[in-house]
mmCIF file of C-alpha atoms in Angstrom:
data_model
loop_
_atom_site.group_PDB
_atom_site.id
_atom_site.type_symbol
_atom_site.label_atom_id
_atom_site.label_comp_id
_atom_site.label_asym_id
_atom_site.label_seq_id
_atom_site.Cartn_x
_atom_site.Cartn_y
_atom_site.Cartn_z
ATOM 1 C CA MET X 1 -55.248 -48.363 -58.186
ATOM 2 C CA MET X 2 -57.274 -45.690 -56.381
ATOM 3 C CA PHE X 3 -55.594 -42.673 -54.919
ATOM 4 C CA ALA X 4 -56.833 -41.474 -51.593
ATOM 5 C CA SER X 5 -57.319 -37.754 -51.034
ATOM 6 C CA THR X 6 -54.644 -36.442 -48.594
ATOM 7 C CA GLN X 7 -56.980 -33.692 -47.291
ATOM 8 C CA PRO X 8 -60.323 -34.309 -45.838
ATOM 9 C CA GLU X 9 -63.241 -32.883 -47.809
ATOM 10 C CA ILE X 10 -64.653 -29.773 -46.187
ATOM 11 C CA PRO X 11 -68.351 -29.335 -46.793
ATOM 12 C CA GLN X 12 -68.915 -26.041 -48.716
ATOM 13 C CA PRO X 13 -71.239 -23.515 -47.150
ATOM 14 C CA LYS X 14 -74.584 -23.192 -48.883
ATOM 15 C CA TRP X 15 -74.003 -19.506 -49.557
ATOM 16 C CA LEU X 16 -71.158 -20.277 -52.088
ATOM 17 C CA HIS X 17 -73.675 -22.143 -54.322
ATOM 18 C CA GLN X 18 -76.401 -19.541 -53.771
ATOM 19 C CA LEU X 19 -74.004 -16.703 -54.687
ATOM 20 C CA ASP X 20 -73.076 -18.530 -57.975
ATOM 21 C CA LYS X 21 -76.778 -18.870 -58.812
ATOM 22 C CA PHE X 22 -77.332 -15.138 -57.959
ATOM 23 C CA VAL X 23 -74.485 -13.941 -60.158
ATOM 24 C CA LYS X 24 -75.674 -16.105 -63.055
ATOM 25 C CA ALA X 25 -79.231 -14.721 -62.758
ATOM 26 C CA HIS X 26 -78.247 -11.122 -62.323
ATOM 27 C CA GLN X 27 -75.176 -10.682 -64.560
ATOM 28 C CA GLN X 28 -76.521 -7.642 -66.313
ATOM 29 C CA GLU X 29 -77.363 -5.808 -63.148
ATOM 30 C CA LEU X 30 -74.070 -6.694 -61.450
ATOM 31 C CA ALA X 31 -72.153 -5.486 -64.620
ATOM 32 C CA ALA X 32 -74.152 -2.289 -64.505
ATOM 33 C CA LEU X 33 -73.433 -1.730 -60.819
ATOM 34 C CA SER X 34 -69.769 -2.528 -61.274
ATOM 35 C CA TRP X 35 -69.499 0.016 -64.072
ATOM 36 C CA ALA X 36 -71.432 2.733 -62.164
ATOM 37 C CA LEU X 37 -69.247 2.345 -59.076
ATOM 38 C CA TRP X 38 -66.118 2.357 -61.275
ATOM 39 C CA GLN X 39 -67.274 5.595 -62.944
ATOM 40 C CA GLN X 40 -67.968 7.155 -59.519
ATOM 41 C CA ASN X 41 -64.729 6.064 -57.754
ATOM 42 C CA GLY X 42 -62.326 4.323 -60.113
ATOM 43 C CA ASP X 43 -60.251 1.971 -58.024
ATOM 44 C CA SER X 44 -59.644 4.555 -55.309
ATOM 45 C CA LYS X 45 -61.807 2.721 -52.762
ATOM 46 C CA GLY X 46 -60.829 -0.814 -53.783
ATOM 47 C CA THR X 47 -62.614 -3.807 -55.220
ATOM 48 C CA ILE X 48 -66.378 -4.184 -54.783
ATOM 49 C CA GLY X 49 -67.364 -6.727 -52.186
ATOM 50 C CA ILE X 50 -70.592 -8.490 -51.373
ATOM 51 C CA ASP X 51 -70.601 -8.781 -47.579
ATOM 52 C CA LEU X 52 -73.161 -11.353 -46.514
ATOM 53 C CA GLN X 53 -73.066 -10.500 -42.741
ATOM 54 C CA PRO X 54 -75.215 -9.498 -40.935
ATOM 55 C CA LYS X 55 -77.380 -9.139 -44.073
ATOM 56 C CA PRO X 56 -76.166 -8.932 -47.677
ATOM 57 C CA HIS X 57 -74.801 -5.500 -48.687
ATOM 58 C CA PHE X 58 -72.133 -4.014 -50.948
ATOM 59 C CA VAL X 59 -68.858 -2.798 -49.521
ATOM 60 C CA TYR X 60 -65.426 -1.827 -50.826
ATOM 61 C CA CYS X 61 -62.385 -4.048 -50.201
ATOM 62 C CA PRO X 62 -59.318 -1.829 -50.243
ATOM 63 C CA LYS X 63 -56.303 -3.383 -51.999
ATOM 64 C CA GLU X 64 -54.255 -2.970 -48.849
ATOM 65 C CA ALA X 65 -56.800 -5.127 -46.882
ATOM 66 C CA ILE X 66 -56.759 -7.831 -49.479
ATOM 67 C CA GLU X 67 -52.957 -7.802 -49.447
ATOM 68 C CA LYS X 68 -52.892 -8.082 -45.641
ATOM 69 C CA PHE X 69 -55.452 -10.840 -45.707
ATOM 70 C CA ASN X 70 -53.272 -12.586 -48.376
ATOM 71 C CA ASP X 71 -50.321 -12.382 -45.970
ATOM 72 C CA ASN X 72 -52.416 -13.848 -43.182
ATOM 73 C CA VAL X 73 -53.403 -16.872 -45.298
ATOM 74 C CA ASP X 74 -49.934 -17.732 -46.550
ATOM 75 C CA ASN X 75 -50.330 -16.076 -49.921
ATOM 76 C CA LYS X 76 -53.306 -18.150 -50.977
ATOM 77 C CA LEU X 77 -54.932 -15.133 -52.572
ATOM 78 C CA GLN X 78 -52.218 -14.350 -55.080
ATOM 79 C CA GLU X 79 -54.466 -15.058 -58.003
ATOM 80 C CA ILE X 80 -57.139 -12.713 -56.649
ATOM 81 C CA LEU X 81 -54.452 -9.990 -56.206
ATOM 82 C CA GLY X 82 -53.396 -10.495 -59.806
ATOM 83 C CA LEU X 83 -56.986 -10.103 -61.044
ATOM 84 C CA VAL X 84 -57.459 -7.008 -58.944
ATOM 85 C CA GLU X 85 -54.250 -5.492 -60.303
ATOM 86 C CA ASN X 86 -55.185 -6.214 -63.900
ATOM 87 C CA HIS X 87 -58.943 -5.675 -63.781
ATOM 88 C CA LYS X 88 -60.453 -4.225 -66.957
ATOM 89 C CA PRO X 89 -63.773 -2.634 -65.769
ATOM 90 C CA GLU X 90 -64.976 -1.800 -69.266
ATOM 91 C CA VAL X 91 -65.190 -5.609 -70.088
ATOM 92 C CA GLU X 92 -65.062 -7.502 -66.765
ATOM 93 C CA VAL X 93 -66.873 -7.727 -63.474
ATOM 94 C CA LEU X 94 -64.745 -8.387 -60.399
ATOM 95 C CA MET X 95 -66.238 -8.616 -56.932
ATOM 96 C CA ILE X 96 -65.390 -10.457 -53.766
ATOM 97 C CA GLY X 97 -68.094 -12.388 -51.894
ATOM 98 C CA ILE X 98 -67.439 -12.272 -48.125
ATOM 99 C CA GLY X 99 -69.074 -14.916 -45.913
ATOM 100 C CA LYS X 100 -68.339 -16.541 -42.676
ATOM 101 C CA GLU X 101 -64.652 -17.430 -42.584
ATOM 102 C CA GLN X 102 -64.446 -17.628 -46.341
ATOM 103 C CA ILE X 103 -64.342 -15.447 -49.426
ATOM 104 C CA LYS X 104 -65.347 -16.201 -52.998
ATOM 105 C CA LEU X 105 -64.176 -14.532 -56.172
ATOM 106 C CA VAL X 106 -66.936 -13.194 -58.387
ATOM 107 C CA TYR X 107 -65.348 -12.693 -61.782
ATOM 108 C CA PHE X 108 -66.942 -12.830 -65.167
ATOM 109 C CA GLU X 109 -67.002 -11.123 -68.601
ATOM 110 C CA PRO X 110 -70.660 -10.443 -69.416
ATOM 111 C CA GLU X 111 -71.938 -10.853 -73.018
ATOM 112 C CA THR X 112 -72.753 -7.160 -72.979
ATOM 113 C CA PRO X 113 -69.988 -4.866 -71.818
ATOM 114 C CA PRO X 114 -70.558 -3.237 -68.338
ATOM 115 C CA PRO X 115 -70.950 0.340 -69.738
ATOM 116 C CA VAL X 116 -73.767 -0.889 -72.095
ATOM 117 C CA CYS X 117 -75.304 -2.848 -69.224
ATOM 118 C CA TYR X 118 -75.495 0.312 -67.171
ATOM 119 C CA ARG X 119 -77.149 2.233 -70.000
ATOM 120 C CA GLN X 120 -79.707 -0.527 -70.435
ATOM 121 C CA VAL X 121 -80.633 -0.801 -66.751
ATOM 122 C CA ASP X 122 -83.193 1.854 -66.002
ATOM 123 C CA LYS X 123 -81.943 2.782 -62.529
ATOM 124 C CA ASP X 124 -79.459 5.177 -60.993
ATOM 125 C CA LEU X 125 -76.609 3.853 -58.904
ATOM 126 C CA ASP X 126 -78.443 3.989 -55.566
ATOM 127 C CA GLY X 127 -81.595 2.486 -56.937
ATOM 128 C CA LEU X 128 -79.661 -0.320 -58.601
ATOM 129 C CA MET X 129 -77.697 -1.031 -55.386
ATOM 130 C CA ASP X 130 -80.919 -1.069 -53.362
ATOM 131 C CA VAL X 131 -82.605 -3.548 -55.695
ATOM 132 C CA LEU X 132 -79.572 -5.843 -55.778
ATOM 133 C CA GLU X 133 -79.152 -5.841 -52.023
ATOM 134 C CA GLU X 134 -82.909 -6.699 -51.611
ATOM 135 C CA LEU X 135 -82.472 -9.572 -54.111
ATOM 136 C CA LEU X 136 -79.339 -10.764 -52.339
ATOM 137 C CA ALA X 137 -81.185 -10.817 -49.035
ATOM 138 C CA GLU X 138 -84.021 -12.926 -50.590
ATOM 139 C CA GLU X 139 -81.829 -15.316 -52.454
ATOM 140 C CA ILE X 140 -78.801 -15.952 -50.224
ATOM 141 C CA ILE X 141 -79.234 -17.405 -46.752
ATOM 142 C CA VAL X 142 -76.145 -17.440 -44.591
ATOM 143 C CA ASN X 143 -76.167 -19.452 -41.363
#
């Protein structure tokens, strides 16, 4: 007996797949950026976000904004809030991809810890951010 899906399948925006590929290809650089921003600000400004509109750039997502958004979507972001609350920046990378009407959690534990990634990447924070934003703009197309 076949079971029918009770919810219609919603086509996934292309940027979700593109962001996955980008993260996989640039884990070391993203881990380095994550650590550098943590060293500079701790969690005082919130979680790092990758805002894809109008062109890809890094932003901060304050915890209060994520909590308010969670309230607006009937608590569907509880898991994200739990990860934000328990984030271990010395071993994990946590970012939120922000696209048209959707968000995507970027969460991984790189093979090399973020502090080591930052030491291995031969760029300062601003240079690293500039390079990653250029690569994002080349590799992710949001319609």
